[in-house]
PDB file of C-alpha atoms and ligand atoms in Angstrom:
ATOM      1  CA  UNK A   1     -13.066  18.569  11.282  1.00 76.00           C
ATOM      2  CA  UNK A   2     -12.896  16.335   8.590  1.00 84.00           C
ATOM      3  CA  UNK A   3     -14.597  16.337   4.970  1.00 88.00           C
ATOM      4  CA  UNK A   4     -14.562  14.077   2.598  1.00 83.00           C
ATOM      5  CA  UNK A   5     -11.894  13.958  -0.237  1.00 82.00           C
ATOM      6  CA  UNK A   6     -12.211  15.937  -3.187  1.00 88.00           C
ATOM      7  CA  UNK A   7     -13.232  13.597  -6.411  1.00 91.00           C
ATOM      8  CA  UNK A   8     -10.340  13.084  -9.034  1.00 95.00           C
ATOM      9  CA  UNK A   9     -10.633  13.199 -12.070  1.00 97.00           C
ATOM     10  CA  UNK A  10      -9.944   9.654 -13.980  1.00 97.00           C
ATOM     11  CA  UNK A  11      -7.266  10.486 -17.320  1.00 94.00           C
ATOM     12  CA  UNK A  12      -8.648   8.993 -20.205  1.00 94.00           C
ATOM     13  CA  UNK A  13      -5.212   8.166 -21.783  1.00 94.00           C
ATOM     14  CA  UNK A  14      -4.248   6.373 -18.991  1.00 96.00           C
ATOM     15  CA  UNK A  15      -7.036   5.466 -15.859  1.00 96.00           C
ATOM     16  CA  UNK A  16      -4.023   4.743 -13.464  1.00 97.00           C
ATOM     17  CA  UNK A  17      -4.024   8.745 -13.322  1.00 98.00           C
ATOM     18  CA  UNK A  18      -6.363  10.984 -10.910  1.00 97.00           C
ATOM     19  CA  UNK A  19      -5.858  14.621 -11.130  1.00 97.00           C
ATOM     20  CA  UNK A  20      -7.786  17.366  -8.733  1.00 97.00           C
ATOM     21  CA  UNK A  21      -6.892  19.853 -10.846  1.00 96.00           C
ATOM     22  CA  UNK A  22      -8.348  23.057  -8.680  1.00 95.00           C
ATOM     23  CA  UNK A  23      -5.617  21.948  -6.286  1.00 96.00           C
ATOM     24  CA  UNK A  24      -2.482  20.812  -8.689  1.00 97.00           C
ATOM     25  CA  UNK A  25      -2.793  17.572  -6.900  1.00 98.00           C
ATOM     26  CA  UNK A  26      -1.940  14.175  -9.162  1.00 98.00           C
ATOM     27  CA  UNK A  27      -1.541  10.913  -8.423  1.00 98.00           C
ATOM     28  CA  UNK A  28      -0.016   8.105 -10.099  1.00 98.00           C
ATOM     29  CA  UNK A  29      -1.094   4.374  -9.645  1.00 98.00           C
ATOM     30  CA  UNK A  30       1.495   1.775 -10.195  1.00 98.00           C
ATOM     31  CA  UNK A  31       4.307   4.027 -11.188  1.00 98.00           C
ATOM     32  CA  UNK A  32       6.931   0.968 -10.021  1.00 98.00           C
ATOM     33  CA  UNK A  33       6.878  -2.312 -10.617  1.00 98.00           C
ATOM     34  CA  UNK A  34       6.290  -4.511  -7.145  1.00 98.00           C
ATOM     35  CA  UNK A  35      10.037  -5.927  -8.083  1.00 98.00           C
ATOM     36  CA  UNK A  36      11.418  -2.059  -8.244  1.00 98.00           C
ATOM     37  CA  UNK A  37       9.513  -1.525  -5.005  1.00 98.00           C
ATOM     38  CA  UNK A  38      11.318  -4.907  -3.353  1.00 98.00           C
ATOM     39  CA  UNK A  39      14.640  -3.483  -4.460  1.00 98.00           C
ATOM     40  CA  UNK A  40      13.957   0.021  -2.731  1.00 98.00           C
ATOM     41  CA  UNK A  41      13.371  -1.551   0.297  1.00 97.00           C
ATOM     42  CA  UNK A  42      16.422  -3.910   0.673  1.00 97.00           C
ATOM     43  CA  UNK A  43      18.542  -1.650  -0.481  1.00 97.00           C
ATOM     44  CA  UNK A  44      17.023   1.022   2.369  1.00 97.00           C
ATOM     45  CA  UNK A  45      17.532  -1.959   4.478  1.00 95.00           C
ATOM     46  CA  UNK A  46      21.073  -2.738   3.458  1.00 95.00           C
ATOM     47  CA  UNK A  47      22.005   0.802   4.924  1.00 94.00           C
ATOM     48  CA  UNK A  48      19.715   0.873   8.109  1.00 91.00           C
ATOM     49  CA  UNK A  49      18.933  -2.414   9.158  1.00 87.00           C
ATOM     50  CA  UNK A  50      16.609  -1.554  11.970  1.00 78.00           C
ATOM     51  CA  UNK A  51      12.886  -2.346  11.684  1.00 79.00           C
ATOM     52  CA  UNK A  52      11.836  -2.715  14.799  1.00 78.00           C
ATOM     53  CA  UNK A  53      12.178   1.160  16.227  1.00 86.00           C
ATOM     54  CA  UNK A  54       9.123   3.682  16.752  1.00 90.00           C
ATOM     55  CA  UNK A  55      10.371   7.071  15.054  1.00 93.00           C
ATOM     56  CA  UNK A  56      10.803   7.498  11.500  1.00 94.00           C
ATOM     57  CA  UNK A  57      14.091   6.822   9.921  1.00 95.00           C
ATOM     58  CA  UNK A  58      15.312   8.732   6.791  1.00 96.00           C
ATOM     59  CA  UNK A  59      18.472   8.287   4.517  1.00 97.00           C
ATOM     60  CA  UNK A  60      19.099  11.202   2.163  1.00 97.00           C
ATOM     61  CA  UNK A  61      20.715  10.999  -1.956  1.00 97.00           C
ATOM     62  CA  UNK A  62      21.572  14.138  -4.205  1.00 97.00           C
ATOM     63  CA  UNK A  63      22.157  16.979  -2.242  1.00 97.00           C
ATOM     64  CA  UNK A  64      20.998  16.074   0.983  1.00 96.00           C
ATOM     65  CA  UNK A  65      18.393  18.056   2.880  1.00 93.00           C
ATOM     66  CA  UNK A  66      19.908  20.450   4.837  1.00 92.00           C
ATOM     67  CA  UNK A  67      17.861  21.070   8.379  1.00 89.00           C
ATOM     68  CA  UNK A  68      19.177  24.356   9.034  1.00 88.00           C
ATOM     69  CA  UNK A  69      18.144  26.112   5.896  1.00 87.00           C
ATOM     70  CA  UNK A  70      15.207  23.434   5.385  1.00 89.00           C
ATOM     71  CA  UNK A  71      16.804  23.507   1.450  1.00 92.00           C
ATOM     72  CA  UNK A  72      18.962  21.631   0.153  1.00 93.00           C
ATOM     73  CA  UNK A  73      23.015  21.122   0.863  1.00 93.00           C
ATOM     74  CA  UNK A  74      25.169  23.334  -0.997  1.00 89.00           C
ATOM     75  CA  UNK A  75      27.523  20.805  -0.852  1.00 91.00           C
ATOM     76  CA  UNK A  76      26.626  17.346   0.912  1.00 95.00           C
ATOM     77  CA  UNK A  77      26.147  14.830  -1.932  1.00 96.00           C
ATOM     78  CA  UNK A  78      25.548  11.007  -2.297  1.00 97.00           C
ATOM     79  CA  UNK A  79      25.517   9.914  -6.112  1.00 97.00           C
ATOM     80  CA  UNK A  80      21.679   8.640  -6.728  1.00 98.00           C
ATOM     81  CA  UNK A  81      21.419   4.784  -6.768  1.00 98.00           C
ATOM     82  CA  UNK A  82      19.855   3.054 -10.047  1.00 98.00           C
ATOM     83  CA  UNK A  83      16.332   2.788  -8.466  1.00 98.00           C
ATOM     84  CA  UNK A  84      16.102   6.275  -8.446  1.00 98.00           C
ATOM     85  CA  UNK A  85      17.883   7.655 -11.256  1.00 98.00           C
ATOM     86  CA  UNK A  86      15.743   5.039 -13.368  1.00 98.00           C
ATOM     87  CA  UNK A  87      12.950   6.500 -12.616  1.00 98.00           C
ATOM     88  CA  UNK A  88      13.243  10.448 -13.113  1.00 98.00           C
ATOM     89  CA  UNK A  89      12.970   9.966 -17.103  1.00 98.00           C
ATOM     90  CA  UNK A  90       9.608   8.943 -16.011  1.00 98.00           C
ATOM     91  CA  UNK A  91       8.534  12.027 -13.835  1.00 98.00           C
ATOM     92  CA  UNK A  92       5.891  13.932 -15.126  1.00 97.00           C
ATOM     93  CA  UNK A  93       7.351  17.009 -15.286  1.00 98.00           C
ATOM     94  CA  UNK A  94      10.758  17.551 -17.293  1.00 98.00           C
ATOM     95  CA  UNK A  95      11.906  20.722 -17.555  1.00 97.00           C
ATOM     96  CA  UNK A  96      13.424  20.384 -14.487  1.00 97.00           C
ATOM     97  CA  UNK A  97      14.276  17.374 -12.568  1.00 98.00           C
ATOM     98  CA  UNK A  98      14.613  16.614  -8.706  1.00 98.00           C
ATOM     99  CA  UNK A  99      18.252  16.809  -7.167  1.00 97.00           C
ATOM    100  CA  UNK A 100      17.246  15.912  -3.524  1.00 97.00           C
ATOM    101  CA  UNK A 101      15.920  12.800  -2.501  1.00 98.00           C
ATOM    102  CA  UNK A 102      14.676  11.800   0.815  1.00 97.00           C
ATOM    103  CA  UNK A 103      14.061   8.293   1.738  1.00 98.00           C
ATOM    104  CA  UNK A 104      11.158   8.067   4.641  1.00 97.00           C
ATOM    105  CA  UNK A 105      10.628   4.887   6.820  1.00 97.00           C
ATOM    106  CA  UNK A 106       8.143   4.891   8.739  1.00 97.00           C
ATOM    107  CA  UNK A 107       7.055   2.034  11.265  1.00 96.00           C
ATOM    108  CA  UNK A 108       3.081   0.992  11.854  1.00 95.00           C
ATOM    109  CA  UNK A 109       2.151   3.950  14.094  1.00 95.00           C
ATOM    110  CA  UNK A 110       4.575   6.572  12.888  1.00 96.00           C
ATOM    111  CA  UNK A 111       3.799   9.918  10.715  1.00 97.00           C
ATOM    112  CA  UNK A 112       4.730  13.197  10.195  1.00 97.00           C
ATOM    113  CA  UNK A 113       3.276  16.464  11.555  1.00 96.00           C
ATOM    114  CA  UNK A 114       1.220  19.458   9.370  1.00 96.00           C
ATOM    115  CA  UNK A 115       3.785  21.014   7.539  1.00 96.00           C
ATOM    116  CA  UNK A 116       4.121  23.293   4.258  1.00 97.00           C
ATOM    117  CA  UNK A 117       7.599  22.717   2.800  1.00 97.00           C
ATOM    118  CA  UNK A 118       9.773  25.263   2.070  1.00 96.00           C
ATOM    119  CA  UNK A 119       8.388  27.064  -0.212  1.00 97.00           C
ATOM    120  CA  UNK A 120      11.862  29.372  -1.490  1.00 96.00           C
ATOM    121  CA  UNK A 121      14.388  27.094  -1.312  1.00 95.00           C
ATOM    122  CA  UNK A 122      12.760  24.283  -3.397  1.00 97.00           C
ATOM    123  CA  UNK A 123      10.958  24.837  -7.309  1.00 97.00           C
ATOM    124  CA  UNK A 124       6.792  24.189  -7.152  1.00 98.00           C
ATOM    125  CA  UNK A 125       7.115  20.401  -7.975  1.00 98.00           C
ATOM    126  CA  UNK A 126       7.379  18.164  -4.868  1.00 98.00           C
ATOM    127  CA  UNK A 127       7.220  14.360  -5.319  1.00 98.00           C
ATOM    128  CA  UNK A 128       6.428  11.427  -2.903  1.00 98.00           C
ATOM    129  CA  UNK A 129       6.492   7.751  -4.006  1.00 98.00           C
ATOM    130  CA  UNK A 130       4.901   5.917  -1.743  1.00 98.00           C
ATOM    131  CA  UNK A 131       5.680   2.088  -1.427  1.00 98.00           C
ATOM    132  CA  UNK A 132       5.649  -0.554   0.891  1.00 97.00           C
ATOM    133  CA  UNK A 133       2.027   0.018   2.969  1.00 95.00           C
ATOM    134  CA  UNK A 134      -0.860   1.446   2.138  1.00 96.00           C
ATOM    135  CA  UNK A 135      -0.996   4.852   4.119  1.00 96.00           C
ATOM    136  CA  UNK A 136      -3.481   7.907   4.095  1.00 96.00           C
ATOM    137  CA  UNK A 137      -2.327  11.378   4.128  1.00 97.00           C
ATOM    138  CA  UNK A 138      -3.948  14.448   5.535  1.00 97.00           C
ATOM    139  CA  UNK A 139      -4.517  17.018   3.841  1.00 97.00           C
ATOM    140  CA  UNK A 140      -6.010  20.655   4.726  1.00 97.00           C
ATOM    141  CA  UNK A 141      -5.501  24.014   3.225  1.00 96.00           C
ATOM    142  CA  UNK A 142      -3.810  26.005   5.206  1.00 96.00           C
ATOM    143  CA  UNK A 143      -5.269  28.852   7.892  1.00 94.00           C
ATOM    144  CA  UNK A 144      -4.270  31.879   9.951  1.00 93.00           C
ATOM    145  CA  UNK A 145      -3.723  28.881  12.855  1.00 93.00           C
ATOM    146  CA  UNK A 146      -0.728  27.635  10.540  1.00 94.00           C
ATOM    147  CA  UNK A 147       0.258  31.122   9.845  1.00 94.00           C
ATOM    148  CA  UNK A 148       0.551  32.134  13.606  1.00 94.00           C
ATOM    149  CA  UNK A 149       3.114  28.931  14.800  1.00 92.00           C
ATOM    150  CA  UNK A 150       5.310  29.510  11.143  1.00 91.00           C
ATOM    151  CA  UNK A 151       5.907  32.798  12.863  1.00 91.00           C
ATOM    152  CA  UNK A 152       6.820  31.307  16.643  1.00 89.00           C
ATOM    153  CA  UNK A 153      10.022  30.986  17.927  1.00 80.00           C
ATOM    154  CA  UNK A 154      11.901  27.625  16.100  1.00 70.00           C
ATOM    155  CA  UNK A 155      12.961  25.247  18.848  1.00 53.00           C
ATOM    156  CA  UNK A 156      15.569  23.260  16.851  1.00 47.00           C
ATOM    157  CA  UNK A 157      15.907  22.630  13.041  1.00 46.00           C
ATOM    158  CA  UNK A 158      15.008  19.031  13.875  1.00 48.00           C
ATOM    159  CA  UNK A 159      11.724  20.605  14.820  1.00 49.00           C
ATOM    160  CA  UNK A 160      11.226  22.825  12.597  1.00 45.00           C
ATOM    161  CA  UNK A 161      11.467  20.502   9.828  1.00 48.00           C
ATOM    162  CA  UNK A 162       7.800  19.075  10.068  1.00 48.00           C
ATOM    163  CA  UNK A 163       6.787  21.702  13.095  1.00 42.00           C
ATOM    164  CA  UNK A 164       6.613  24.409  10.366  1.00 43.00           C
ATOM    165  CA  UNK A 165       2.698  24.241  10.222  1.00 45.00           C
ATOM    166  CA  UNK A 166       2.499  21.727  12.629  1.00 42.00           C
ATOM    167  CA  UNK A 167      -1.282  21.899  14.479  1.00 37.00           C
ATOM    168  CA  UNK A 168      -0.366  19.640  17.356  1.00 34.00           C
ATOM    169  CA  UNK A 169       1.108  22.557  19.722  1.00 35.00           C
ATOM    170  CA  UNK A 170      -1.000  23.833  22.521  1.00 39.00           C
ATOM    171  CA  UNK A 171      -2.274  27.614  22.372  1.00 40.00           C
ATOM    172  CA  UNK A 172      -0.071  29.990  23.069  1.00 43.00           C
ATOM    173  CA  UNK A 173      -0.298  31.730  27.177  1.00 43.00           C
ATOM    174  CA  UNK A 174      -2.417  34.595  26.406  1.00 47.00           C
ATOM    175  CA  UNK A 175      -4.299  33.857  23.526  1.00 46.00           C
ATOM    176  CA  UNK A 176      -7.310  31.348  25.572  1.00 48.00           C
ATOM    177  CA  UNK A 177     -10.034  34.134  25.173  1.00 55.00           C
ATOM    178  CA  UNK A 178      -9.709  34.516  21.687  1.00 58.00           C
ATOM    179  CA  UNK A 179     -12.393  33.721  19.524  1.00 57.00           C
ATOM    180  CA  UNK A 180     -11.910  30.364  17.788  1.00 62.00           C
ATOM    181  CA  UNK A 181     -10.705  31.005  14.368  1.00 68.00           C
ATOM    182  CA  UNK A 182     -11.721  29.366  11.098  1.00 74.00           C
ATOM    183  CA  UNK A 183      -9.344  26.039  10.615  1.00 84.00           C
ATOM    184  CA  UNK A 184     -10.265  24.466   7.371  1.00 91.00           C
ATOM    185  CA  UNK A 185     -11.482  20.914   7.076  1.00 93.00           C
ATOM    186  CA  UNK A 186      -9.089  18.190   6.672  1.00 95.00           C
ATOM    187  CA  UNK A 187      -9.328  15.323   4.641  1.00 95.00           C
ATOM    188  CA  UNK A 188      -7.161  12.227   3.844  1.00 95.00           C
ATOM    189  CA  UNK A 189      -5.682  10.733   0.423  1.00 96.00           C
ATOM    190  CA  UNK A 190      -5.347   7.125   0.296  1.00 96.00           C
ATOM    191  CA  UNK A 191      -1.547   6.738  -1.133  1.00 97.00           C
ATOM    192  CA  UNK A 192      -1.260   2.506  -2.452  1.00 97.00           C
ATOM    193  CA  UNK A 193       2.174   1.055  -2.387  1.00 98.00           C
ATOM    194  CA  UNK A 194       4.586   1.959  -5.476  1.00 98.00           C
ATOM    195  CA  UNK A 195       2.072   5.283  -6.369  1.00 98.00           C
ATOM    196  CA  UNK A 196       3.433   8.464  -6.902  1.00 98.00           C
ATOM    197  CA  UNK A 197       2.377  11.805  -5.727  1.00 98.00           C
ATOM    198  CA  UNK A 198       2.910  15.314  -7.495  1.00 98.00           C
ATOM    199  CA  UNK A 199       1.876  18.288  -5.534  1.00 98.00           C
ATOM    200  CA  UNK A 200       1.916  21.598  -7.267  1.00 98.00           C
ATOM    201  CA  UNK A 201       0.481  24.609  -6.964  1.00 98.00           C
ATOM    202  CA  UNK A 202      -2.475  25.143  -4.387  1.00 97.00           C
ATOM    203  CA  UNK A 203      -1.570  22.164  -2.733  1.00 98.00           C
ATOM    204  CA  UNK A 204       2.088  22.243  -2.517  1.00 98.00           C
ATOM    205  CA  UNK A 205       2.330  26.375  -1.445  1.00 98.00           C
ATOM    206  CA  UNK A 206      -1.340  26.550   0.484  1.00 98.00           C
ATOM    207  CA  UNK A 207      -1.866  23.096   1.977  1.00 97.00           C
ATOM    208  CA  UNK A 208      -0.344  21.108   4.816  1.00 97.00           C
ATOM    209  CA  UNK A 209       0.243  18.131   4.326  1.00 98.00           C
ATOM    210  CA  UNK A 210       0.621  15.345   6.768  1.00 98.00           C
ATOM    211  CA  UNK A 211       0.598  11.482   8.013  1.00 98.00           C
ATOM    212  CA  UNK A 212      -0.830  10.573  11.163  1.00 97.00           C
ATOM    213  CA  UNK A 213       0.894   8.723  13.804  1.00 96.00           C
ATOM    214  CA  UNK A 214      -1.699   5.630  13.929  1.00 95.00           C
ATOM    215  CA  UNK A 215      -1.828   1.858  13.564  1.00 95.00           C
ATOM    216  CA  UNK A 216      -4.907   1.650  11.214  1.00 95.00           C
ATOM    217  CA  UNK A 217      -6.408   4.060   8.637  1.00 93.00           C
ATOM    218  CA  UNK A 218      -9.740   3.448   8.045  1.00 91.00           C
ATOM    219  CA  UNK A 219      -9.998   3.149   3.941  1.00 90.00           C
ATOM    220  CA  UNK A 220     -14.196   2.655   2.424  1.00 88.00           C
ATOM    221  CA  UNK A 221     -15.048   1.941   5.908  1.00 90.00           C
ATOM    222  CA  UNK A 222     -12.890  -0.956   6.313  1.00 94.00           C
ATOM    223  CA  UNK A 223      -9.734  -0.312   9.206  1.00 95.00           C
ATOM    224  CA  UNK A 224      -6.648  -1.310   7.223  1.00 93.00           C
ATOM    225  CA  UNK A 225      -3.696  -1.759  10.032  1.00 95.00           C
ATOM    226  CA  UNK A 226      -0.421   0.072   8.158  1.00 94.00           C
ATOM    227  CA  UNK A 227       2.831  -2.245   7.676  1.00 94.00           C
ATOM    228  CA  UNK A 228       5.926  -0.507   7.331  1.00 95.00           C
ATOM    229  CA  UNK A 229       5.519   2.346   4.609  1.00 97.00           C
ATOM    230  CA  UNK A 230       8.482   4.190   3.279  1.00 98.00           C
ATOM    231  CA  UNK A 231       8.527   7.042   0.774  1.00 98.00           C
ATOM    232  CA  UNK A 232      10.886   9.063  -1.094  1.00 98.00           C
ATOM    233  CA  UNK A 233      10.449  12.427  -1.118  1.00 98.00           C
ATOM    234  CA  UNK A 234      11.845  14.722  -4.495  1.00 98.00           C
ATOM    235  CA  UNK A 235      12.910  17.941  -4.768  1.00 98.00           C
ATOM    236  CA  UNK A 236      14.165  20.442  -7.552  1.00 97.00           C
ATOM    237  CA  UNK A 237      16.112  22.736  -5.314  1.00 96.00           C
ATOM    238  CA  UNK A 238      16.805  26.368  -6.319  1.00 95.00           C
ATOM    239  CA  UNK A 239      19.754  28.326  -6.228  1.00 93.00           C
ATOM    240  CA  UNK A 240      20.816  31.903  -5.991  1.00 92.00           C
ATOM    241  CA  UNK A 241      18.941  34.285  -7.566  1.00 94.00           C
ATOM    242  CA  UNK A 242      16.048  31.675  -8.143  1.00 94.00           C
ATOM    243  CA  UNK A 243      15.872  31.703  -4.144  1.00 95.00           C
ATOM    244  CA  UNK A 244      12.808  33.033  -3.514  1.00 95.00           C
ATOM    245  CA  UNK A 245       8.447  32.545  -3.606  1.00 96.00           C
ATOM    246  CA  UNK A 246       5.452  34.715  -4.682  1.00 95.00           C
ATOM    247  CA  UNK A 247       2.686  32.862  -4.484  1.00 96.00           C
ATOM    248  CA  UNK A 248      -0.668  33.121  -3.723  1.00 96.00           C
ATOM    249  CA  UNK A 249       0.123  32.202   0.543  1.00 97.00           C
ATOM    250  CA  UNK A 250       1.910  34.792   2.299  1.00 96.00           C
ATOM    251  CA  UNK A 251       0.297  33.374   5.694  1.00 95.00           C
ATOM    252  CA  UNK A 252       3.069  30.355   4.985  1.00 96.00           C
ATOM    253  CA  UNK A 253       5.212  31.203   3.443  1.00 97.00           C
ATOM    254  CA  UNK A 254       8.883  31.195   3.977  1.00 94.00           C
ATOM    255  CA  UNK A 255      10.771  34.216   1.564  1.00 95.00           C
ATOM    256  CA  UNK A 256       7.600  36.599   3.345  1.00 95.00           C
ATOM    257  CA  UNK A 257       8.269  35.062   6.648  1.00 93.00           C
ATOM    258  CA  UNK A 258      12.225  36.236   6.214  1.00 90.00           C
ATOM    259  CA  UNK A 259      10.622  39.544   4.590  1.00 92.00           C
ATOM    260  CA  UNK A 260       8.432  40.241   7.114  1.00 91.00           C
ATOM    261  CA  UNK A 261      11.161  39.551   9.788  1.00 89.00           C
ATOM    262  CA  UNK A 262      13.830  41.949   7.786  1.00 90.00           C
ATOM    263  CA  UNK A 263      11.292  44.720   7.969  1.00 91.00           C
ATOM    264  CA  UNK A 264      10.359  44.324  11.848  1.00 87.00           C
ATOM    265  CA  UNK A 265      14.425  44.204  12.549  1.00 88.00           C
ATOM    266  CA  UNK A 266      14.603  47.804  10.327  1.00 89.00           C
ATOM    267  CA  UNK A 267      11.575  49.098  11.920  1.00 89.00           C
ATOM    268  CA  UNK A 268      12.683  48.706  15.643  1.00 86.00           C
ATOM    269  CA  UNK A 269      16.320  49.864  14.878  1.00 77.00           C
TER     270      UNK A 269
HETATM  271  O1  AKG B   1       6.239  10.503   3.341  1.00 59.81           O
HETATM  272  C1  AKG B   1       5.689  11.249   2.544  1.00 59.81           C
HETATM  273  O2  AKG B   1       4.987  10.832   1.616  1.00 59.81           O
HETATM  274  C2  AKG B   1       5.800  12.734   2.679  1.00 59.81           C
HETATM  275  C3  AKG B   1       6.985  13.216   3.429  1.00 59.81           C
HETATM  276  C4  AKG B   1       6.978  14.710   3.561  1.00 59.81           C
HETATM  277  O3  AKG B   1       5.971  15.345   3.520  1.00 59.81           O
HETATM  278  C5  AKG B   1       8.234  15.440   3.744  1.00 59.81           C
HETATM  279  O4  AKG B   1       9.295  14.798   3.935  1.00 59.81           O
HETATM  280  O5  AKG B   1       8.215  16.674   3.664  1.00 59.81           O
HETATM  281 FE1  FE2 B   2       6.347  17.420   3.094  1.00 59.81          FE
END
């Protein structure tokens, strides 16, 4: 089920801004420079050569993401290159600043599954800079469907990491006869090379957010075949007693999911 995109909101100050507002979605135009955006990509290139491979290859900076905790590191750390330091004055938030960066390639035909991500272990701002291709991500607020397979049995942390909400799983044995339940419409944000993405509240804690594993999006009707698009993902993560989420989504997220779990443990001993 697909809809068509929410409209943004154009800034006045500055047009190269669209803001959906209801959803704490914002988007930046042009944030780098198409010389920053060459030295990103030789410099991811410099450290994984490969370009010809299928699957998505990612190189981490600041404390690295951790895929057992799906926060950050506690203690793996690789000092942030110029190209990325440079840019956090910039952010648009600055009371706090990211301190894990993940650096996303991903060949023609690649994506990455419905997910929410974590909700405790990171602060509300989540950043993606987009640059080399053009790409369109997915979008779709999230429903009791996403709920249910947050709850299932994790296969590995590699899974987990994008399987979180992810809707591509079969149904579960059992559950055929049920009626079909209400999975909100999807639709898809056209991200241009060297924008920047800032999701906060609804759609950072109550959307999933994903990039589908094609060849071509189809952008105003024209098909657009992807090149290779990488990203870099930022995080602000949180620490001790900041550890922790109350928003409005208990359906996905992670500090009930943990609650929830705490309470069933106490309950059957
Ligand atoms: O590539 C992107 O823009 C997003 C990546 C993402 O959603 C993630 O790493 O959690
Ligand atoms: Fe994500």
């Amino acid at each position: 089920m697909q809809a068509p995109p929410p409209i943004p909101t154009v800034d006045i100050a500055d047009p190269s801004i669209l803001r959906w507002d209801s959803i704490g979605l914002m988007l930046i135009r042009d944030f780098i420079s198409e010389e920053q955006e060459a030295t990103m990509i030789h410099a991811f290139h410099a450290r994984d050569p490969a370009k010809e491979g299928k699957k998505r290859v990612s190189q981490h900076f600041g404390y690295h993401f951790d895929y057992s905790t799906f926060g950050a590191s506690e203690s793996t750390f690789t000092p942030l290159p110029s190209y990325i330091s440079d840019i956090l004055p910039r952010l648009p938030i600055q009371h706090y600043l990211p301190d894990q960066f993940t650096i996303q390639y991903y060949p023609p035909g690649s994506g990455i599954p419905p997910h929410v991500d974590t909700h405790s272990m990171f602060a509300e701002a989540l950043y993606s800079l987009s640059f080399g291709s053009t790409v369109s991500m997915t979008f779709r607020m999230a429903g009791p469907n996403d709920a249910r397979k947050m709850r299932l049995p994790k296969r590995s942390a590699q899974d987990m990491e994008t399987a979180a909400a992810s809707s591509a799983s079969s149904t579960p044995p059992g559950e055929e006869d049920k009626p079909e339940e209400v999975v909100h419409p999807s639709w898809e944000l056209v991200l241009p090379p060297r924008s920047l993405l800032l999701m906060t509240g609804p759609s950072r804690y109550g959307y999933t957010h994903a990039i589908r594993p094609r060849k071509t999006d189809i952008i105003d009707g024209q098909a657009v075949p992807r090149q290779g698009r990488y990203s870099i993902t930022m995080r602000s993560s949180r620490r001790g007693d900041e550890i922790g989420c109350d928003c409005a989504y208990p359906g996905v997220c992670d500090a009930r999911i943990r609650d929830e779990m705490a309470a069933r443990a106490a309950d059957s001993r």
